[in-house]
Amino acid sequence: MKLSTLILNLSLAIFLVAGCNDSPVDNDKNKSGDHSETITKFIVTAKPTALENAADYLLTADSLTSGTVSTLNNGTEQDGTYRYYTTDQEQTKFFSFLYGNNGEVATYTLNNNGDLEKIASFQSDRVHAFAPVNKDILSMHIPGISQQNDPTARWYRINTETVQKVDEGEINTKELAGNGEWAFFSWIKQVDDKVFAPYYSISAAGQNVFSTQYPDSAWIAVFSYPEMELQKIIKDDRTSFIGRYYTDGLSVDESGDVYAFSYSVANDDEHQFISTKPTAVTRIKDGKLSFDQDYFFNIEEASGGYHMTNHIYASDGFAVLLMTKEQNGRYDEGKRLAVVNLYDKTFRWVSGFPEASNIFKIMERNYLVSEDGSTAHIGITLKKEGEKGEGSSFIYNIDVANASATRGLKVEGGRITAIHKLENSSN
């Protein structure tokens, strides 16, 4: 063999051996934990059906499309009967608000085992509206039926990194309304670098009704952030107010346009519905601080006389609507689902969802949309077959493109009240 050939073969052998030895070293490095692994869980909150006035339990699940979870000897029990939930924008922290004066705000994360772990808590006023804004959770305590003489709303800015209140301020709701009544915020939403706060006008503060003399107008207060200084009030008279009590009425699409959902539930002192406007959707185009007068989607007309009670924005202009044939009240939820395309104003009923007559209870809020925006998740409790009362609870997964529903995760022993996704990235 020639010397040059021998040298070439020897070099090749050394290269192959070195190459083979590199892989185990890299694999050992990966096994040592130098790569990042994300733990994902779904948080399903459920109120035990076997107990009266029971608090929610926080349950964790790996999937919303199949399987079973139970409240029996399982989950994290909450303190207080009525709880409301949100996550930060990164979905790494889960916040639990107590509906009550001076109630606890509890914060949870996922530990490295994928279990919920309480990391902080503090006391706060009763919270009527809250939402993630930048690195904060912005919450509002709004005067209404429990406060007869003080129209002062109080806002709190909770930093999601320190998990503590870092700022607070006041809003005079009577001055904001400017019509002799009080402004009551239905919800709050981050839009670009501002906060949009739709509100309705109430005249019966201190009584057990939210009556008004202005049932046929919609208002949005626009605040700077984080200063929460009022910049403008946007008004439209084509619908009644946006949202409902504890119910979000705004969604922002991928292009930054804001869609406003009016459920038309304004009432007088006798609890009679007095708005002459239909349940409908209006729009505020990206970067604008006024309603787009060229856009109006009459949901009542498109559905053949049904009323919209809530909505879930999915993606690409698709939204799931909760609908009812009867005039809906301030706390009622429609039990029939529809999918609309906000862009071309098409309307379709959802197939595969249980008949309204078979539903005992449907989730009021805290629905979840898949990361790709293709599926909306909603929890329901069915009636017992052949009996009165609560039966089994399931999460139904709504394919928005096909307007179809499939039954997914079963929740034993509890009525579903919220669905959230939570992640923990560990190194």
Tab-separated table of C-alpha atoms in Angstrom:
chain	number	residue	atom	x	y	z
A	1	MET	CA	0.000	0.000	0.000
A	2	LYS	CA	1.243	3.433	-0.871
A	3	LEU	CA	2.183	5.712	1.993
A	4	SER	CA	-0.240	8.386	0.825
A	5	THR	CA	-3.139	5.911	0.795
A	6	LEU	CA	-2.247	4.659	4.288
A	7	ILE	CA	-2.192	8.210	5.658
A	8	LEU	CA	-5.548	8.967	4.044
A	9	ASN	CA	-7.243	5.870	5.517
A	10	LEU	CA	-5.770	6.523	8.975
A	11	SER	CA	-7.047	10.132	8.911
A	12	LEU	CA	-10.510	8.975	7.904
A	13	ALA	CA	-10.616	6.428	10.727
A	14	ILE	CA	-9.626	9.059	13.294
A	15	PHE	CA	-12.322	11.413	11.959
A	16	LEU	CA	-15.038	8.724	12.200
A	17	VAL	CA	-14.069	7.740	15.742
A	18	ALA	CA	-14.053	11.367	16.843
A	19	GLY	CA	-17.433	11.901	15.223
A	20	CYS	CA	-18.915	8.907	16.998
A	21	ASN	CA	-17.568	10.075	20.336
A	22	ASP	CA	-19.092	13.542	19.924
A	23	SER	CA	-22.728	12.374	20.034
A	24	PRO	CA	-22.678	10.696	23.469
A	25	VAL	CA	-20.981	13.740	24.945
A	26	ASP	CA	-23.695	16.029	23.536
A	27	ASN	CA	-26.428	13.666	24.701
A	28	ASP	CA	-24.960	13.559	28.178
A	29	LYS	CA	-24.985	17.370	28.192
A	30	ASN	CA	-28.665	17.362	27.217
A	31	LYS	CA	-29.447	14.807	29.920
A	32	SER	CA	-27.722	16.987	32.490
A	33	GLY	CA	-30.463	19.600	32.069
A	34	ASP	CA	-28.736	22.218	29.952
A	35	HIS	CA	-31.674	22.237	27.512
A	36	SER	CA	-34.995	23.910	28.271
A	37	GLU	CA	-38.120	21.852	28.921
A	38	THR	CA	-41.611	23.334	29.142
A	39	ILE	CA	-44.247	21.769	31.366
A	40	THR	CA	-47.792	22.552	30.239
A	41	LYS	CA	-50.965	21.883	32.190
A	42	PHE	CA	-54.572	22.903	31.844
A	43	ILE	CA	-56.141	24.348	34.987
A	44	VAL	CA	-59.807	23.417	35.267
A	45	THR	CA	-61.694	24.922	38.193
A	46	ALA	CA	-64.782	23.112	39.411
A	47	LYS	CA	-67.352	23.625	42.143
A	48	PRO	CA	-68.142	20.322	43.923
A	49	THR	CA	-71.728	19.275	43.272
A	50	ALA	CA	-72.055	17.189	46.433
A	51	LEU	CA	-71.648	20.188	48.753
A	52	GLU	CA	-73.747	23.327	49.129
A	53	ASN	CA	-71.971	26.693	48.984
A	54	ALA	CA	-68.722	24.869	48.283
A	55	ALA	CA	-65.593	26.631	47.095
A	56	ASP	CA	-63.951	25.810	43.788
A	57	TYR	CA	-61.247	23.197	43.426
A	58	LEU	CA	-58.308	23.800	41.094
A	59	LEU	CA	-57.724	20.655	39.036
A	60	THR	CA	-54.895	19.993	36.573
A	61	ALA	CA	-55.181	18.041	33.328
A	62	ASP	CA	-52.817	17.139	30.506
A	63	SER	CA	-55.499	17.325	27.827
A	64	LEU	CA	-58.883	18.947	27.219
A	65	THR	CA	-59.917	16.512	24.494
A	66	SER	CA	-60.021	13.273	26.497
A	67	GLY	CA	-59.659	11.746	29.938
A	68	THR	CA	-61.256	12.321	33.340
A	69	VAL	CA	-60.439	14.422	36.390
A	70	SER	CA	-62.307	14.424	39.686
A	71	THR	CA	-62.883	16.737	42.624
A	72	LEU	CA	-62.949	13.730	44.989
A	73	ASN	CA	-59.805	13.812	47.147
A	74	ASN	CA	-58.128	15.819	44.438
A	75	GLY	CA	-57.221	19.383	43.543
A	76	THR	CA	-56.494	22.564	45.457
A	77	GLU	CA	-59.453	23.914	47.427
A	78	GLN	CA	-60.060	27.653	47.251
A	79	ASP	CA	-60.913	29.948	50.133
A	80	GLY	CA	-64.344	31.523	49.590
A	81	THR	CA	-67.428	30.540	47.626
A	82	TYR	CA	-67.067	32.760	44.569
A	83	ARG	CA	-63.705	32.973	42.810
A	84	TYR	CA	-62.625	34.464	39.498
A	85	TYR	CA	-59.425	33.715	37.622
A	86	THR	CA	-56.893	34.985	35.122
A	87	THR	CA	-53.275	34.403	34.093
A	88	ASP	CA	-50.474	36.746	33.155
A	89	GLN	CA	-49.783	37.236	29.450
A	90	GLU	CA	-46.994	34.615	29.492
A	91	GLN	CA	-49.375	32.094	31.124
A	92	THR	CA	-46.840	31.272	33.834
A	93	LYS	CA	-48.816	32.585	36.822
A	94	PHE	CA	-52.425	31.867	37.755
A	95	PHE	CA	-54.367	34.463	39.793
A	96	SER	CA	-57.409	33.652	41.926
A	97	PHE	CA	-59.611	36.597	43.005
A	98	LEU	CA	-62.223	36.313	45.750
A	99	TYR	CA	-65.562	37.962	45.069
A	100	GLY	CA	-65.954	39.759	48.356
A	101	ASN	CA	-64.883	42.849	50.243
A	102	ASN	CA	-61.241	42.798	51.280
A	103	GLY	CA	-60.733	39.347	49.812
A	104	GLU	CA	-57.575	37.379	49.157
A	105	VAL	CA	-55.796	37.373	45.812
A	106	ALA	CA	-53.866	34.089	45.575
A	107	THR	CA	-51.148	33.394	42.996
A	108	TYR	CA	-50.075	29.957	41.766
A	109	THR	CA	-47.405	28.556	39.465
A	110	LEU	CA	-46.486	25.089	38.235
A	111	ASN	CA	-43.521	23.543	40.026
A	112	ASN	CA	-40.993	21.295	38.280
A	113	ASN	CA	-43.247	18.287	38.899
A	114	GLY	CA	-46.141	19.930	37.106
A	115	ASP	CA	-48.107	20.512	40.326
A	116	LEU	CA	-49.811	23.760	41.324
A	117	GLU	CA	-47.913	25.673	43.966
A	118	LYS	CA	-49.161	28.748	45.809
A	119	ILE	CA	-46.435	31.391	45.787
A	120	ALA	CA	-48.114	34.557	47.100
A	121	SER	CA	-51.298	36.106	48.446
A	122	PHE	CA	-52.484	39.526	49.561
A	123	GLN	CA	-55.721	41.276	50.477
A	124	SER	CA	-57.656	43.380	47.992
A	125	ASP	CA	-60.983	45.152	47.580
A	126	ARG	CA	-63.742	43.278	45.794
A	127	VAL	CA	-62.715	43.041	42.153
A	128	HIS	CA	-65.326	43.664	39.449
A	129	ALA	CA	-63.068	43.760	36.388
A	130	PHE	CA	-59.522	42.603	35.749
A	131	ALA	CA	-57.187	41.776	32.871
A	132	PRO	CA	-53.498	41.301	32.088
A	133	VAL	CA	-51.880	44.515	30.849
A	134	ASN	CA	-48.186	44.374	29.935
A	135	LYS	CA	-46.385	42.843	32.940
A	136	ASP	CA	-49.308	43.598	35.274
A	137	ILE	CA	-52.767	42.464	36.220
A	138	LEU	CA	-54.980	45.555	36.278
A	139	SER	CA	-58.040	45.217	38.508
A	140	MET	CA	-60.923	47.524	39.373
A	141	HIS	CA	-63.255	47.825	42.337
A	142	ILE	CA	-66.341	49.636	41.038
A	143	PRO	CA	-69.055	51.257	43.197
A	144	GLY	CA	-72.600	50.205	42.438
A	145	ILE	CA	-75.342	48.371	44.246
A	146	SER	CA	-73.477	48.238	47.571
A	147	GLN	CA	-72.387	51.883	47.814
A	148	GLN	CA	-75.059	54.584	47.932
A	149	ASN	CA	-73.062	57.767	48.267
A	150	ASP	CA	-69.519	57.212	47.003
A	151	PRO	CA	-69.037	57.057	43.195
A	152	THR	CA	-65.307	56.373	43.484
A	153	ALA	CA	-63.917	53.396	41.565
A	154	ARG	CA	-60.511	52.167	42.652
A	155	TRP	CA	-57.960	50.536	40.371
A	156	TYR	CA	-54.976	48.434	41.387
A	157	ARG	CA	-51.900	47.486	39.396
A	158	ILE	CA	-50.480	44.087	40.369
A	159	ASN	CA	-46.986	43.362	39.058
A	160	THR	CA	-46.842	39.768	37.821
A	161	GLU	CA	-43.110	39.423	38.486
A	162	THR	CA	-43.134	40.574	42.126
A	163	VAL	CA	-46.759	39.412	42.608
A	164	GLN	CA	-47.573	42.506	44.651
A	165	LYS	CA	-49.634	45.661	44.244
A	166	VAL	CA	-47.339	48.367	42.896
A	167	ASP	CA	-49.763	51.201	42.212
A	168	GLU	CA	-53.374	52.258	42.740
A	169	GLY	CA	-55.665	55.140	41.960
A	170	GLU	CA	-59.235	56.437	41.853
A	171	ILE	CA	-61.830	57.263	39.184
A	172	ASN	CA	-64.928	59.352	39.910
A	173	THR	CA	-67.581	57.396	38.005
A	174	LYS	CA	-70.201	60.138	38.317
A	175	GLU	CA	-67.900	62.683	36.710
A	176	LEU	CA	-66.967	60.127	34.066
A	177	ALA	CA	-70.596	59.433	33.097
A	178	GLY	CA	-71.382	63.147	32.959
A	179	ASN	CA	-75.150	62.580	32.789
A	180	GLY	CA	-76.143	62.457	36.464
A	181	GLU	CA	-75.722	58.666	36.628
A	182	TRP	CA	-72.653	56.572	37.446
A	183	ALA	CA	-70.371	54.726	35.038
A	184	PHE	CA	-70.055	51.002	35.784
A	185	PHE	CA	-67.205	49.283	33.939
A	186	SER	CA	-68.247	45.966	32.419
A	187	TRP	CA	-64.628	44.907	31.804
A	188	ILE	CA	-61.198	46.207	30.819
A	189	LYS	CA	-58.929	45.396	27.868
A	190	GLN	CA	-55.426	46.308	26.761
A	191	VAL	CA	-55.439	47.866	23.284
A	192	ASP	CA	-51.943	48.767	22.079
A	193	ASP	CA	-50.444	50.895	24.878
A	194	LYS	CA	-53.828	51.967	26.273
A	195	VAL	CA	-56.595	50.506	28.414
A	196	PHE	CA	-60.113	50.413	26.990
A	197	ALA	CA	-62.792	50.288	29.690
A	198	PRO	CA	-66.353	49.907	28.322
A	199	TYR	CA	-69.006	50.974	30.793
A	200	TYR	CA	-72.740	51.311	31.229
A	201	SER	CA	-74.637	54.069	32.968
A	202	ILE	CA	-76.503	53.228	36.205
A	203	SER	CA	-78.899	55.377	38.203
A	204	ALA	CA	-79.893	53.014	41.040
A	205	ALA	CA	-76.711	52.880	43.093
A	206	GLY	CA	-77.555	51.438	46.502
A	207	GLN	CA	-80.496	49.388	45.211
A	208	ASN	CA	-80.595	45.840	43.868
A	209	VAL	CA	-80.906	46.886	40.238
A	210	PHE	CA	-78.686	48.494	37.662
A	211	SER	CA	-81.351	50.682	36.113
A	212	THR	CA	-80.637	53.500	33.696
A	213	GLN	CA	-82.237	56.317	31.770
A	214	TYR	CA	-79.712	55.817	28.966
A	215	PRO	CA	-80.267	52.274	27.635
A	216	ASP	CA	-79.409	52.911	23.979
A	217	SER	CA	-75.808	54.088	24.070
A	218	ALA	CA	-72.381	52.499	24.315
A	219	TRP	CA	-69.335	54.101	25.927
A	220	ILE	CA	-65.649	53.212	26.204
A	221	ALA	CA	-63.324	55.153	28.488
A	222	VAL	CA	-59.770	55.210	27.114
A	223	PHE	CA	-56.957	55.462	29.668
A	224	SER	CA	-53.204	55.853	29.320
A	225	TYR	CA	-51.123	53.122	30.946
A	226	PRO	CA	-49.672	52.792	33.511
A	227	GLU	CA	-50.818	56.255	34.665
A	228	MET	CA	-54.532	55.447	34.097
A	229	GLU	CA	-55.239	59.011	33.028
A	230	LEU	CA	-58.430	59.484	31.016
A	231	GLN	CA	-57.656	60.332	27.391
A	232	LYS	CA	-61.042	60.104	25.701
A	233	ILE	CA	-64.571	58.693	25.924
A	234	ILE	CA	-65.706	56.870	22.779
A	235	LYS	CA	-69.484	56.848	22.269
A	236	ASP	CA	-71.870	55.137	19.847
A	237	ASP	CA	-75.681	55.215	19.724
A	238	ARG	CA	-76.200	52.256	17.382
A	239	THR	CA	-76.131	49.735	20.247
A	240	SER	CA	-76.756	49.483	23.940
A	241	PHE	CA	-73.734	49.250	26.249
A	242	ILE	CA	-70.846	46.870	25.625
A	243	GLY	CA	-70.477	43.716	27.710
A	244	ARG	CA	-72.476	42.885	30.835
A	245	TYR	CA	-71.898	42.611	34.558
A	246	TYR	CA	-68.592	40.708	35.001
A	247	THR	CA	-68.656	39.950	31.272
A	248	ASP	CA	-66.101	40.991	28.676
A	249	GLY	CA	-67.479	42.750	25.612
A	250	LEU	CA	-64.271	43.607	23.732
A	251	SER	CA	-61.927	41.530	21.582
A	252	VAL	CA	-58.880	42.557	19.576
A	253	ASP	CA	-58.091	40.705	16.347
A	254	GLU	CA	-54.681	39.955	14.868
A	255	SER	CA	-54.558	43.222	12.912
A	256	GLY	CA	-55.324	45.333	15.991
A	257	ASP	CA	-58.973	46.091	15.201
A	258	VAL	CA	-61.256	46.133	18.257
A	259	TYR	CA	-64.675	44.438	18.081
A	260	ALA	CA	-67.312	45.532	20.594
A	261	PHE	CA	-70.105	43.116	21.543
A	262	SER	CA	-73.345	44.603	22.888
A	263	TYR	CA	-75.691	42.139	24.611
A	264	SER	CA	-78.505	44.694	24.985
A	265	VAL	CA	-79.563	44.032	28.579
A	266	ALA	CA	-80.246	47.562	29.882
A	267	ASN	CA	-83.208	47.646	32.253
A	268	ASP	CA	-85.359	50.052	34.264
A	269	ASP	CA	-86.239	50.125	37.993
A	270	GLU	CA	-88.809	47.358	37.446
A	271	HIS	CA	-86.222	45.024	35.900
A	272	GLN	CA	-87.828	45.468	32.490
A	273	PHE	CA	-85.578	45.489	29.432
A	274	ILE	CA	-85.818	48.882	27.849
A	275	SER	CA	-83.135	49.024	25.162
A	276	THR	CA	-84.495	49.365	21.643
A	277	LYS	CA	-81.182	48.236	20.125
A	278	PRO	CA	-80.414	44.673	18.957
A	279	THR	CA	-77.560	42.508	20.167
A	280	ALA	CA	-74.859	43.495	17.707
A	281	VAL	CA	-71.152	43.965	17.052
A	282	THR	CA	-69.422	47.248	16.226
A	283	ARG	CA	-65.777	47.989	15.463
A	284	ILE	CA	-62.945	50.388	16.266
A	285	LYS	CA	-60.187	50.205	13.673
A	286	ASP	CA	-56.563	49.816	14.688
A	287	GLY	CA	-55.066	53.062	15.952
A	288	LYS	CA	-58.404	54.905	16.001
A	289	LEU	CA	-60.279	56.314	18.988
A	290	SER	CA	-63.750	56.315	17.442
A	291	PHE	CA	-66.280	53.726	16.277
A	292	ASP	CA	-66.144	52.732	12.625
A	293	GLN	CA	-69.473	53.980	11.249
A	294	ASP	CA	-69.092	51.732	8.190
A	295	TYR	CA	-69.225	48.545	10.267
A	296	PHE	CA	-72.298	47.086	11.996
A	297	PHE	CA	-73.111	43.375	12.485
A	298	ASN	CA	-76.696	42.780	13.657
A	299	ILE	CA	-76.480	39.407	15.419
A	300	GLU	CA	-80.170	39.361	16.284
A	301	GLU	CA	-81.066	39.677	12.623
A	302	ALA	CA	-78.461	37.164	11.429
A	303	SER	CA	-79.648	34.533	13.941
A	304	GLY	CA	-83.337	34.884	13.225
A	305	GLY	CA	-84.279	36.622	16.467
A	306	TYR	CA	-81.843	35.130	18.988
A	307	HIS	CA	-80.028	37.197	21.607
A	308	MET	CA	-76.275	37.085	22.189
A	309	THR	CA	-75.196	36.704	25.833
A	310	ASN	CA	-71.415	36.285	25.535
A	311	HIS	CA	-68.625	35.692	23.042
A	312	ILE	CA	-65.272	33.943	22.646
A	313	TYR	CA	-62.914	35.411	20.073
A	314	ALA	CA	-60.873	32.650	18.410
A	315	SER	CA	-58.759	33.924	15.502
A	316	ASP	CA	-58.885	35.280	11.951
A	317	GLY	CA	-62.212	36.989	12.588
A	318	PHE	CA	-63.969	33.895	13.945
A	319	ALA	CA	-65.861	34.146	17.244
A	320	VAL	CA	-68.075	31.723	19.151
A	321	LEU	CA	-71.301	33.232	20.488
A	322	LEU	CA	-73.526	32.057	23.326
A	323	MET	CA	-77.135	32.550	22.223
A	324	THR	CA	-80.636	32.387	23.700
A	325	LYS	CA	-84.085	32.723	22.190
A	326	GLU	CA	-85.468	34.453	25.274
A	327	GLN	CA	-84.543	37.979	26.284
A	328	ASN	CA	-81.490	37.471	28.481
A	329	GLY	CA	-80.885	38.973	31.875
A	330	ARG	CA	-77.810	40.463	33.461
A	331	TYR	CA	-76.604	37.086	34.777
A	332	ASP	CA	-78.041	34.624	32.241
A	333	GLU	CA	-75.990	32.668	29.736
A	334	GLY	CA	-77.298	31.404	26.430
A	335	LYS	CA	-77.034	27.631	26.001
A	336	ARG	CA	-76.930	27.455	22.211
A	337	LEU	CA	-73.675	28.114	20.365
A	338	ALA	CA	-73.000	29.798	17.046
A	339	VAL	CA	-69.865	30.704	15.102
A	340	VAL	CA	-69.646	34.026	13.284
A	341	ASN	CA	-67.074	35.462	10.930
A	342	LEU	CA	-66.740	39.092	11.929
A	343	TYR	CA	-65.133	39.985	8.600
A	344	ASP	CA	-67.765	38.748	6.161
A	345	LYS	CA	-70.627	38.747	8.738
A	346	THR	CA	-71.591	35.102	8.258
A	347	PHE	CA	-73.465	33.178	10.967
A	348	ARG	CA	-73.602	29.397	11.577
A	349	TRP	CA	-75.070	27.310	14.381
A	350	VAL	CA	-72.624	24.883	16.029
A	351	SER	CA	-73.354	21.210	15.425
A	352	GLY	CA	-72.565	18.451	17.917
A	353	PHE	CA	-73.294	20.578	20.984
A	354	PRO	CA	-75.941	19.336	23.470
A	355	GLU	CA	-79.460	20.710	23.177
A	356	ALA	CA	-80.109	23.677	25.458
A	357	SER	CA	-82.873	21.709	27.204
A	358	ASN	CA	-80.279	19.099	28.285
A	359	ILE	CA	-77.814	21.616	29.768
A	360	PHE	CA	-78.029	22.312	33.497
A	361	LYS	CA	-75.310	24.964	33.575
A	362	ILE	CA	-72.880	26.486	31.105
A	363	MET	CA	-69.687	28.343	31.948
A	364	GLU	CA	-70.232	32.078	32.427
A	365	ARG	CA	-66.670	33.206	31.618
A	366	ASN	CA	-63.010	32.096	31.601
A	367	TYR	CA	-63.276	30.153	28.359
A	368	LEU	CA	-60.040	29.075	26.681
A	369	VAL	CA	-58.875	29.242	23.071
A	370	SER	CA	-56.154	26.952	21.710
A	371	GLU	CA	-52.793	28.504	20.926
A	372	ASP	CA	-53.384	28.338	17.172
A	373	GLY	CA	-56.850	29.880	17.549
A	374	SER	CA	-58.622	26.972	15.877
A	375	THR	CA	-60.504	25.623	18.903
A	376	ALA	CA	-62.540	27.189	21.688
A	377	HIS	CA	-62.986	25.232	24.908
A	378	ILE	CA	-66.116	25.619	27.028
A	379	GLY	CA	-67.363	23.696	30.064
A	380	ILE	CA	-70.941	22.559	30.653
A	381	THR	CA	-72.858	20.526	33.201
A	382	LEU	CA	-75.586	18.324	31.790
A	383	LYS	CA	-78.883	17.525	33.470
A	384	LYS	CA	-79.337	14.123	35.026
A	385	GLU	CA	-81.034	11.805	32.606
A	386	GLY	CA	-84.702	11.524	33.501
A	387	GLU	CA	-84.190	13.540	36.688
A	388	LYS	CA	-83.908	17.095	37.855
A	389	GLY	CA	-80.590	18.488	38.975
A	390	GLU	CA	-76.964	18.300	37.930
A	391	GLY	CA	-75.453	15.471	35.978
A	392	SER	CA	-72.006	15.015	34.483
A	393	SER	CA	-69.699	17.853	33.466
A	394	PHE	CA	-67.627	17.962	30.295
A	395	ILE	CA	-65.426	20.280	28.328
A	396	TYR	CA	-66.632	20.683	24.767
A	397	ASN	CA	-64.120	21.624	22.094
A	398	ILE	CA	-65.466	23.902	19.348
A	399	ASP	CA	-63.839	23.680	15.918
A	400	VAL	CA	-64.476	27.241	14.782
A	401	ALA	CA	-63.693	26.709	11.089
A	402	ASN	CA	-66.286	23.923	10.843
A	403	ALA	CA	-68.680	25.208	13.511
A	404	SER	CA	-68.728	21.787	15.180
A	405	ALA	CA	-68.343	20.580	18.760
A	406	THR	CA	-66.868	17.398	20.232
A	407	ARG	CA	-67.014	16.178	23.813
A	408	GLY	CA	-63.671	16.116	25.610
A	409	LEU	CA	-62.416	15.974	29.193
A	410	LYS	CA	-64.904	14.763	31.817
A	411	VAL	CA	-64.941	16.437	35.249
A	412	GLU	CA	-66.410	14.147	37.889
A	413	GLY	CA	-68.127	15.565	40.941
A	414	GLY	CA	-67.878	19.219	39.933
A	415	ARG	CA	-69.427	21.994	37.872
A	416	ILE	CA	-66.801	23.604	35.607
A	417	THR	CA	-66.282	27.307	36.299
A	418	ALA	CA	-63.061	28.161	34.434
A	419	ILE	CA	-60.453	26.771	32.032
A	420	HIS	CA	-56.907	28.111	31.789
A	421	LYS	CA	-53.540	27.029	30.421
A	422	LEU	CA	-50.397	27.301	32.537
A	423	GLU	CA	-46.744	26.710	31.673
A	424	ASN	CA	-43.499	26.309	33.572
A	425	SER	CA	-40.232	26.548	31.653
A	426	SER	CA	-37.420	24.969	33.640
A	427	ASN	CA	-33.755	24.525	32.765
